[in-house]
CSV table of C-alpha atoms in Angstrom, one decimal:
chain,number,residue,atom,x,y,z
A,213,MET,CA,84.0,179.7,85.2
A,214,ASN,CA,81.1,178.2,83.7
A,215,ALA,CA,82.7,178.2,80.7
A,216,LEU,CA,85.1,176.5,81.6
A,217,ILE,CA,83.3,173.8,83.4
A,218,GLY,CA,81.5,173.5,80.1
A,219,ALA,CA,83.8,173.3,78.1
A,220,GLU,CA,85.5,170.0,80.4
A,221,THR,CA,82.0,168.3,80.1
A,222,ARG,CA,81.9,168.8,76.7
A,223,MET,CA,85.0,167.3,76.2
A,224,LEU,CA,84.5,164.4,78.4
A,225,ASN,CA,81.4,163.7,76.7
A,226,GLU,CA,83.4,163.1,73.3
A,227,ARG,CA,86.0,160.9,75.0
A,228,TYR,CA,82.6,158.6,76.0
A,229,ALA,CA,81.4,158.7,72.6
A,230,ALA,CA,84.7,157.0,71.4
A,231,GLY,CA,85.6,155.1,74.3
A,232,GLY,CA,82.6,154.7,76.3
A,233,GLU,CA,83.1,155.5,80.5
A,234,ALA,CA,86.6,153.5,80.4
A,235,ALA,CA,88.0,156.3,78.2
A,236,VAL,CA,86.1,159.0,80.4
A,237,SER,CA,87.3,157.2,83.5
A,238,GLU,CA,91.1,157.4,82.1
A,239,GLU,CA,91.1,160.9,80.7
A,240,ILE,CA,89.4,162.1,84.6
A,241,ALA,CA,92.9,160.2,85.9
A,242,ARG,CA,95.1,161.8,83.6
A,243,ARG,CA,93.3,165.5,84.1
A,244,ILE,CA,93.7,164.9,87.9
A,245,GLN,CA,97.4,164.3,87.8
A,246,GLU,CA,97.9,167.0,85.6
A,247,PRO,CA,99.6,169.9,87.3
A,248,ARG,CA,99.4,172.7,84.7
A,249,LEU,CA,95.5,171.7,84.2
A,250,PRO,CA,92.9,173.7,86.8
A,251,ARG,CA,91.8,172.3,89.8
A,252,LEU,CA,89.0,170.5,89.2
A,253,PHE,CA,86.3,167.7,91.1
A,254,TYR,CA,85.4,165.1,88.7
A,255,LEU,CA,82.9,162.0,89.8
A,256,LEU,CA,82.2,159.1,87.8
A,257,VAL,CA,79.4,156.9,88.8
A,258,ASP,CA,77.3,154.1,87.5
A,259,ALA,CA,73.7,153.9,86.6
A,260,GLN,CA,73.7,152.7,90.3
A,261,GLY,CA,75.2,155.5,91.5
A,262,ARG,CA,78.5,153.0,92.3
A,263,LYS,CA,81.9,155.2,91.9
A,264,ILE,CA,84.1,154.4,89.0
A,265,GLY,CA,86.6,157.3,88.5
A,266,GLY,CA,87.5,160.9,90.0
A,267,ASN,CA,88.3,162.5,92.7
A,268,LEU,CA,85.2,163.0,94.7
A,269,ALA,CA,84.4,159.8,96.9
A,270,HIS,CA,80.4,159.8,96.3
A,271,TRP,CA,77.7,161.4,94.4
A,272,PRO,CA,76.4,164.7,96.8
A,273,GLU,CA,72.9,163.7,97.5
A,274,ARG,CA,72.0,167.5,97.2
A,275,LEU,CA,72.6,167.4,93.5
A,276,GLY,CA,70.0,165.0,92.5
A,277,GLN,CA,70.2,163.0,89.9
A,278,ARG,CA,69.0,165.2,86.7
A,279,GLU,CA,71.4,166.6,84.7
A,280,GLU,CA,71.6,170.4,85.9
A,281,TRP,CA,74.2,173.0,86.9
A,282,ALA,CA,74.4,173.4,90.5
A,283,GLY,CA,75.5,175.9,93.4
A,284,VAL,CA,75.9,173.9,96.6
A,285,ARG,CA,77.3,175.1,100.1
A,286,HIS,CA,77.7,172.0,100.9
A,287,SER,CA,80.1,170.0,103.2
A,288,LEU,CA,82.5,167.5,101.2
A,289,ARG,CA,84.4,166.1,104.3
A,290,GLY,CA,84.7,161.9,103.7
A,291,TRP,CA,83.5,162.0,99.8
A,292,ILE,CA,86.4,163.9,98.3
A,293,ASP,CA,89.6,162.1,98.8
A,294,SER,CA,91.0,164.2,101.4
A,295,ALA,CA,90.1,166.0,104.4
A,296,GLU,CA,89.5,169.3,103.4
A,297,ASP,CA,85.3,171.2,103.5
A,298,VAL,CA,84.6,172.8,100.8
A,299,ASP,CA,81.9,174.8,98.5
A,300,PHE,CA,81.7,174.3,95.2
A,301,VAL,CA,80.1,175.1,92.3
A,302,GLY,CA,79.6,172.7,89.3
A,303,SER,CA,77.6,170.8,86.6
A,304,SER,CA,76.2,167.2,86.3
A,305,THR,CA,75.5,165.1,82.8
A,306,GLN,CA,74.3,161.2,82.3
A,307,PHE,CA,75.8,159.8,79.4
A,308,ALA,CA,73.7,156.9,77.5
A,309,GLY,CA,74.2,154.0,79.5
A,310,GLY,CA,73.1,155.4,82.7
A,311,GLU,CA,76.2,156.3,83.8
A,312,ARG,CA,76.9,160.2,85.0
A,313,LEU,CA,79.6,162.4,85.1
A,314,LEU,CA,79.9,165.6,87.7
A,315,VAL,CA,82.5,168.5,87.1
A,316,ALA,CA,83.3,171.0,89.8
A,317,ARG,CA,85.3,173.4,90.8
A,318,HIS,CA,86.2,175.0,94.4
A,319,TYR,CA,84.4,178.0,95.6
A,320,GLN,CA,87.7,179.4,96.7
A,321,ASP,CA,89.4,178.7,93.0
A,322,ILE,CA,86.5,180.8,91.8
A,323,SER,CA,87.0,183.7,94.1
A,324,GLU,CA,90.9,183.2,93.3
A,325,TYR,CA,89.9,183.7,89.7
A,326,LEU,CA,87.8,186.3,90.8
A,327,ARG,CA,90.3,188.6,92.7
A,328,LEU,CA,93.0,187.7,90.2
A,329,THR,CA,91.0,189.6,87.3
A,330,LEU,CA,89.5,192.3,89.5
A,331,THR,CA,93.6,193.0,90.4
A,332,VAL,CA,94.4,192.7,86.7
A,333,LEU,CA,91.9,195.1,85.6
A,334,THR,CA,92.9,197.6,88.3
A,335,GLN,CA,96.0,197.4,87.4
A,336,THR,CA,95.1,198.1,83.5
A,337,MET,CA,93.0,200.6,84.7
A,338,LEU,CA,95.6,202.4,86.6
A,339,THR,CA,97.8,202.0,84.1
A,340,THR,CA,95.5,203.1,81.2
A,341,ILE,CA,95.0,206.0,84.2
A,342,VAL,CA,98.9,207.0,84.0
A,343,LEU,CA,99.3,206.1,81.0
A,344,GLY,CA,96.5,208.6,79.6
A,345,SER,CA,97.3,211.2,82.3
A,346,VAL,CA,100.7,211.4,80.7
A,347,GLY,CA,100.1,211.6,77.3
A,348,ALA,CA,97.3,214.2,77.9
A,349,VAL,CA,100.2,216.1,80.5
A,350,VAL,CA,102.8,215.1,77.4
A,351,GLN,CA,99.8,216.5,75.0
A,352,VAL,CA,99.4,219.6,76.9
A,353,LEU,CA,103.2,221.0,77.0
A,354,ILE,CA,103.4,220.1,73.4
A,355,THR,CA,100.1,222.4,72.9
A,356,GLU,CA,101.2,224.7,74.9
A,357,ARG,CA,104.9,224.8,73.2
A,358,ARG,CA,103.3,225.1,69.7
A,359,LEU,CA,100.8,228.2,71.2
A,360,ARG,CA,104.0,229.9,72.4
A,361,GLN,CA,105.7,229.5,69.6
A,362,VAL,CA,102.3,231.3,67.9
A,363,ASN,CA,102.4,233.8,69.8
A,364,ARG,CA,105.6,235.1,69.4
A,365,SER,CA,105.6,235.0,65.9
A,366,ILE,CA,102.3,237.0,65.8
A,367,THR,CA,103.6,239.3,68.1
A,368,ASP,CA,106.4,239.8,66.3
A,369,ILE,CA,104.3,240.5,63.2
A,370,LEU,CA,102.5,243.2,65.2
A,371,GLY,CA,106.1,244.2,65.7
A,372,GLY,CA,106.7,245.4,62.4
A,373,GLU,CA,108.1,242.1,61.0
A,374,LEU,CA,105.6,241.4,57.9
A,375,SER,CA,107.7,238.9,56.8
A,376,ARG,CA,107.8,236.7,59.4
A,377,ARG,CA,105.7,233.2,59.2
A,378,ILE,CA,104.8,230.8,61.6
A,379,PRO,CA,107.0,227.5,61.8
A,380,VAL,CA,104.9,224.9,60.8
A,381,THR,CA,106.7,221.9,62.9
A,382,GLY,CA,105.8,219.2,65.5
A,383,GLY,CA,102.8,217.8,63.8
A,384,HIS,CA,101.1,215.6,61.3
A,385,PRO,CA,100.9,217.5,58.0
A,386,ASP,CA,97.1,216.7,57.8
A,387,ASP,CA,96.4,217.7,62.0
A,388,ASP,CA,93.7,220.4,62.1
A,389,TYR,CA,97.0,222.2,64.1
A,390,THR,CA,99.4,222.2,61.1
A,391,ARG,CA,96.1,222.8,58.3
A,392,LEU,CA,95.6,226.7,61.1
A,393,ILE,CA,99.3,227.1,60.8
A,394,VAL,CA,99.2,226.8,57.1
A,395,ASN,CA,96.2,228.7,56.6
A,396,PHE,CA,97.0,231.1,58.8
A,397,ASN,CA,100.2,231.7,57.0
A,398,HIS,CA,98.7,231.8,53.6
A,399,MET,CA,96.0,234.6,54.6
A,400,LEU,CA,99.5,236.8,56.3
A,401,ASP,CA,100.9,236.0,52.4
A,402,ARG,CA,97.6,237.6,50.8
A,403,ILE,CA,97.7,240.7,53.2
A,404,ALA,CA,101.6,240.9,52.9
A,405,GLN,CA,100.7,240.8,48.7
A,406,LEU,CA,97.4,243.3,49.3
A,407,MET,CA,99.8,245.6,51.4
A,408,GLU,CA,102.5,245.6,49.3
A,409,GLY,CA,100.4,246.2,46.4
A,410,LEU,CA,98.7,249.5,48.4
A,411,LYS,CA,102.3,250.8,49.0
A,412,GLN,CA,103.8,250.3,45.6
A,413,LEU,CA,100.4,251.9,44.6
A,414,SER,CA,101.2,255.2,47.2
A,415,ASP,CA,104.7,255.2,46.8
A,416,ASN,CA,104.1,255.1,42.2
A,417,ILE,CA,101.0,257.8,43.3
A,418,ALA,CA,103.1,260.1,45.5
A,419,HIS,CA,106.8,259.7,43.3
A,420,ASP,CA,104.5,260.4,40.0
A,421,LEU,CA,103.1,263.8,41.4
A,422,ARG,CA,106.2,264.8,43.3
A,423,THR,CA,108.1,265.1,39.9
A,424,PRO,CA,106.1,267.4,38.3
A,425,LEU,CA,105.9,269.2,41.2
A,426,THR,CA,109.5,269.6,41.7
A,427,ARG,CA,109.9,270.5,38.4
A,428,LEU,CA,106.5,273.1,38.4
A,429,ARG,CA,108.2,274.9,41.6
A,430,ASN,CA,112.0,274.8,39.8
A,431,ASN,CA,109.8,276.4,36.5
A,432,LEU,CA,108.3,278.7,38.8
A,433,ALA,CA,111.6,280.0,39.8
A,434,SER,CA,113.1,280.3,37.4
A,435,LEU,CA,110.5,282.6,35.3
A,436,GLU,CA,112.2,286.1,34.7
A,437,LEU,CA,109.9,288.7,36.1
A,438,ASP,CA,108.5,291.4,34.9
A,439,GLU,CA,108.7,294.8,37.1
A,440,ARG,CA,105.2,294.2,38.0
A,441,GLY,CA,104.8,293.3,41.7
A,442,GLU,CA,101.1,291.6,41.2
A,443,THR,CA,103.6,288.7,38.8
A,444,ARG,CA,105.8,288.8,41.5
A,445,GLU,CA,103.6,287.9,44.0
A,446,GLN,CA,101.8,285.6,42.4
A,447,VAL,CA,104.5,283.2,41.8
A,448,ALA,CA,105.8,283.3,44.7
A,449,GLY,CA,102.2,282.3,46.4
A,450,LEU,CA,102.7,279.3,43.9
A,451,ILE,CA,105.5,278.8,44.9
A,452,GLU,CA,104.4,278.4,48.3
A,453,GLU,CA,101.9,275.8,47.6
A,454,SER,CA,104.3,274.1,45.5
A,455,ASP,CA,106.4,273.4,48.6
A,456,ALA,CA,103.0,272.9,50.9
A,457,LEU,CA,102.7,269.5,48.2
A,458,LEU,CA,105.8,268.5,47.8
A,459,ALA,CA,106.0,268.4,51.5
A,460,THR,CA,102.8,266.8,51.8
A,461,PHE,CA,104.0,263.8,49.3
A,462,ASN,CA,107.3,263.8,51.5
A,463,ALA,CA,105.8,262.9,54.9
A,464,LEU,CA,103.6,260.1,52.9
A,465,LEU,CA,106.6,258.9,51.7
A,466,ARG,CA,108.4,259.6,55.1
A,467,ILE,CA,105.3,257.6,57.0
A,468,ALA,CA,105.2,254.7,54.3
A,469,GLN,CA,108.4,253.8,55.2
A,470,ILE,CA,108.5,254.2,58.5
A,471,GLU,CA,105.4,251.5,58.8
A,472,SER,CA,107.5,248.9,56.5
A,473,GLY,CA,109.4,248.7,60.0
A,474,ASN,CA,112.9,248.6,57.5
A,475,LYS,CA,114.0,252.0,59.9
A,476,ARG,CA,114.7,249.8,62.7
A,477,LEU,CA,118.0,249.6,60.8
A,478,ALA,CA,118.9,252.6,62.4
A,479,PHE,CA,118.0,252.1,65.9
A,480,ALA,CA,122.0,253.0,67.8
A,481,ALA,CA,122.4,253.4,71.6
A,482,THR,CA,120.8,256.8,72.1
A,483,ASP,CA,120.0,259.2,74.8
A,484,LEU,CA,116.0,260.6,75.5
A,485,ALA,CA,116.9,263.6,77.4
A,486,THR,CA,119.1,264.7,75.1
A,487,ILE,CA,116.2,264.5,72.2
A,488,LEU,CA,114.6,266.2,73.9
A,489,ARG,CA,116.4,269.1,75.1
A,490,ASP,CA,118.0,269.8,71.6
A,491,VAL,CA,114.2,269.4,70.0
A,492,CYS,CA,113.1,272.6,73.1
A,493,GLU,CA,116.3,274.3,72.1
A,494,PHE,CA,115.5,274.2,68.5
A,495,TYR,CA,112.2,275.4,68.7
A,496,GLU,CA,112.5,278.3,71.7
A,497,PRO,CA,112.9,281.1,69.3
A,498,LEU,CA,109.6,280.0,68.3
A,499,ALA,CA,108.0,280.0,71.0
A,500,ALA,CA,109.5,283.1,72.2
A,501,ASP,CA,108.4,285.3,69.3
A,502,LYS,CA,104.6,284.0,71.0
A,503,ASP,CA,105.8,285.0,74.7
A,504,GLN,CA,105.8,281.3,75.3
A,505,GLN,CA,107.7,279.4,78.1
A,506,VAL,CA,108.9,275.6,77.7
A,507,ARG,CA,109.5,274.0,80.6
A,508,LEU,CA,111.9,271.1,80.6
A,509,ASP,CA,111.7,268.9,83.8
A,510,LEU,CA,114.2,266.0,82.4
A,511,PRO,CA,116.3,263.4,84.1
A,512,ALA,CA,120.1,264.0,83.7
A,513,VAL,CA,120.4,260.8,81.0
A,514,CYS,CA,117.9,258.4,79.9
A,515,ALA,CA,120.3,255.9,77.7
A,516,GLY,CA,118.1,253.7,75.6
A,517,SER,CA,118.3,251.8,71.9
A,518,PHE,CA,116.5,254.5,69.6
A,519,ASP,CA,116.4,255.9,66.1
A,520,ARG,CA,117.7,259.4,67.0
A,521,ASP,CA,116.7,261.2,63.4
A,522,LEU,CA,112.5,259.7,63.7
A,523,LEU,CA,112.3,260.7,67.5
A,524,PHE,CA,113.7,263.7,66.8
A,525,GLN,CA,111.2,264.2,64.3
A,526,ALA,CA,108.2,262.7,66.1
A,527,PHE,CA,109.0,265.5,69.4
A,528,ALA,CA,109.3,268.3,67.1
A,529,ASN,CA,106.0,267.8,65.5
A,530,LEU,CA,104.4,267.4,69.3
A,531,LEU,CA,105.9,270.6,70.0
A,532,ASP,CA,105.3,272.3,67.1
A,533,ASN,CA,102.1,271.8,67.3
A,534,ALA,CA,101.8,272.6,71.2
A,535,ILE,CA,103.4,276.2,70.7
A,536,LYS,CA,101.2,276.8,67.7
A,537,TYR,CA,97.9,275.9,68.9
A,538,ALA,CA,98.6,277.9,72.3
A,539,PRO,CA,97.9,281.0,72.7
A,540,PRO,CA,100.6,283.9,73.6
A,541,GLY,CA,102.2,283.9,76.6
A,542,ALA,CA,101.1,280.1,77.2
A,543,HIS,CA,103.2,277.1,78.9
A,544,ILE,CA,104.4,274.5,78.0
A,545,ASP,CA,105.8,271.3,79.7
A,546,VAL,CA,108.3,268.8,78.2
A,547,ARG,CA,108.4,265.9,81.2
A,548,LEU,CA,110.9,262.8,81.0
A,549,THR,CA,110.0,260.2,84.1
A,550,GLU,CA,111.5,256.6,83.9
A,551,GLU,CA,109.6,253.6,85.0
A,552,ALA,CA,110.9,249.8,85.4
A,553,GLN,CA,110.1,249.1,82.0
A,554,GLN,CA,109.0,252.0,80.4
A,555,HIS,CA,110.4,255.7,79.5
A,556,CYS,CA,107.3,258.3,80.1
A,557,VAL,CA,107.5,261.2,77.5
A,558,ALA,CA,104.9,264.2,78.5
A,559,VAL,CA,104.3,267.6,76.2
A,560,CYS,CA,101.9,269.9,78.0
A,561,ASP,CA,100.2,272.8,76.8
A,562,ASP,CA,97.6,275.2,78.2
A,563,GLY,CA,96.2,276.0,74.8
A,564,PRO,CA,92.4,274.5,73.1
A,565,GLY,CA,93.1,271.1,73.3
A,566,ILE,CA,91.1,268.6,71.5
A,567,PRO,CA,87.9,267.5,72.1
A,568,GLN,CA,87.5,264.1,73.3
A,569,ALA,CA,85.5,263.0,70.7
A,570,GLU,CA,88.0,263.6,67.8
A,571,ARG,CA,91.6,262.8,70.2
A,572,GLU,CA,91.9,259.4,68.2
A,573,LYS,CA,90.5,260.6,65.2
A,574,VAL,CA,93.7,263.4,64.6
A,575,PHE,CA,96.1,260.6,63.7
A,576,GLN,CA,94.4,259.5,60.3
A,577,ARG,CA,96.1,260.6,58.0
A,578,PHE,CA,94.5,264.4,56.5
A,579,TYR,CA,92.9,264.6,59.2
A,580,ARG,CA,92.0,267.5,60.6
A,581,VAL,CA,90.0,269.2,64.0
A,582,GLU,CA,87.1,271.7,62.4
A,583,GLY,CA,88.1,275.1,63.3
A,584,SER,CA,91.6,274.9,63.0
A,585,ARG,CA,91.7,274.2,58.9
A,586,SER,CA,91.1,278.4,58.2
A,587,LEU,CA,93.5,279.3,61.8
A,588,HIS,CA,96.3,277.4,61.4
A,589,PRO,CA,97.9,276.0,58.0
A,590,GLY,CA,99.2,272.3,58.0
A,591,ASN,CA,98.1,268.8,56.1
A,592,GLY,CA,97.1,267.0,58.7
A,593,LEU,CA,100.0,264.2,58.7
A,594,GLY,CA,101.8,265.5,61.8
A,595,LEU,CA,100.3,263.3,64.3
A,596,SER,CA,100.0,260.4,61.8
A,597,LEU,CA,103.7,260.7,61.3
A,598,VAL,CA,104.3,260.8,65.4
A,599,GLN,CA,102.1,258.2,65.7
A,600,ALA,CA,104.4,256.0,63.0
A,601,VAL,CA,107.5,256.8,64.8
A,602,ILE,CA,106.0,255.7,68.5
A,603,ASN,CA,104.6,252.2,66.6
A,604,LEU,CA,108.2,251.9,65.6
A,605,HIS,CA,109.5,251.7,68.8
A,606,GLY,CA,106.9,249.7,70.2
A,607,GLY,CA,105.4,252.2,72.3
A,608,SER,CA,102.3,254.2,72.3
A,609,VAL,CA,101.0,257.3,71.6
A,610,THR,CA,97.6,259.3,73.8
A,611,LEU,CA,96.5,262.4,74.0
A,612,GLY,CA,94.0,263.6,77.3
A,613,ASP,CA,93.2,266.3,78.8
A,614,ASN,CA,95.4,269.2,80.9
A,615,SER,CA,92.6,270.8,82.1
A,616,PRO,CA,93.5,273.3,80.6
A,617,GLY,CA,94.8,272.4,77.2
A,618,LEU,CA,96.0,268.8,75.8
A,619,ARG,CA,98.4,266.6,77.3
A,620,VAL,CA,100.1,263.7,74.9
A,621,SER,CA,101.5,261.4,76.8
A,622,VAL,CA,104.2,258.5,74.7
A,623,ILE,CA,105.6,255.3,76.3
A,624,LEU,CA,108.1,253.5,74.9
A,625,PRO,CA,109.5,250.6,76.4
A,626,ARG,CA,113.2,250.6,77.9
A,627,LEU,CA,115.6,248.7,75.6
A,628,PRO,CA,118.8,247.8,76.5
A,629,ALA,CA,121.8,250.4,74.1
A,630,ALA,CA,122.8,248.3,71.3
């Protein structure tokens, strides 16, 4: 407000310099009549205090004669050209010829101006807050959508879709989120290259070794044996060892194929209960040779989307281990239960079990529990294959204590039959 009165005073000073008191009086009269200009009080008096022009009747007594800014709470009745009582703030100045000029403004106008300014500021702040809140909500929604997209992609990758990448959409190419996704995809590409190289190396080794082993085995089988039993027994032993090595390499290749995720193409509508019945029926003669009893607790039907051959092999490995390590006369239980979102399979025996410290290690390739190497032949790949098959189906396999014996728990998600 001081700036407005100061500007008005300077402008009238310029008019005085250009045309004297007459020019100032004329300009004051024009400005009083101009409705588009701010409402101001003017008073121009001569050196003796007589009014020359303006809309004030006489010079305020409390203002004095010197140049100054003043805020005066004073009744102007009788010296303003109306009967209105007002308070004002103004500035006075004295010209070179002794004339004095007063430019003032209503406190009411100032209050109105301040109220309007406060209203504008309040509305601006509210608008800023609303727009900022809307912008924040929109940004949060965009971020959540991006994170859900990232989470879905990562879940698919963990589920075996190693070629899946996180799409780079909805962001500026140079923002932090986009750069993060691009770098993450580059990392996945590099990991995929390393895994592919390792897989290729493993496949090459397995194929390169399987070929000469197969040839060795066939050559041993085709030897013309002499009449000595020792030679016949030695060749039979070599053939048996060759078969064991071939079985090991075939198991390695099988696990590699399963872990690559390509076997998902064989998923189809399958009855899990039928698979378990077939496995138990297949191994029943082997259990009978050790006077073991295989007990089933299965529902009539348990339909879902599975790879039948892989699950048959996985549960066959579990049942084979139970029969192999449980003592004669043992009981082996195979149970299947259904829950809201999953199938639960348990294979339990009352054999020696596996120490808790080694239950995670037995899923590693070629790992075997101490004490079992000399008692039971094997290559340490059976449980590795089981875990690979169950992981392919999106499930889990854990080992627990059956008190006594071992409890193998397999959880498979309930997938709709294809």
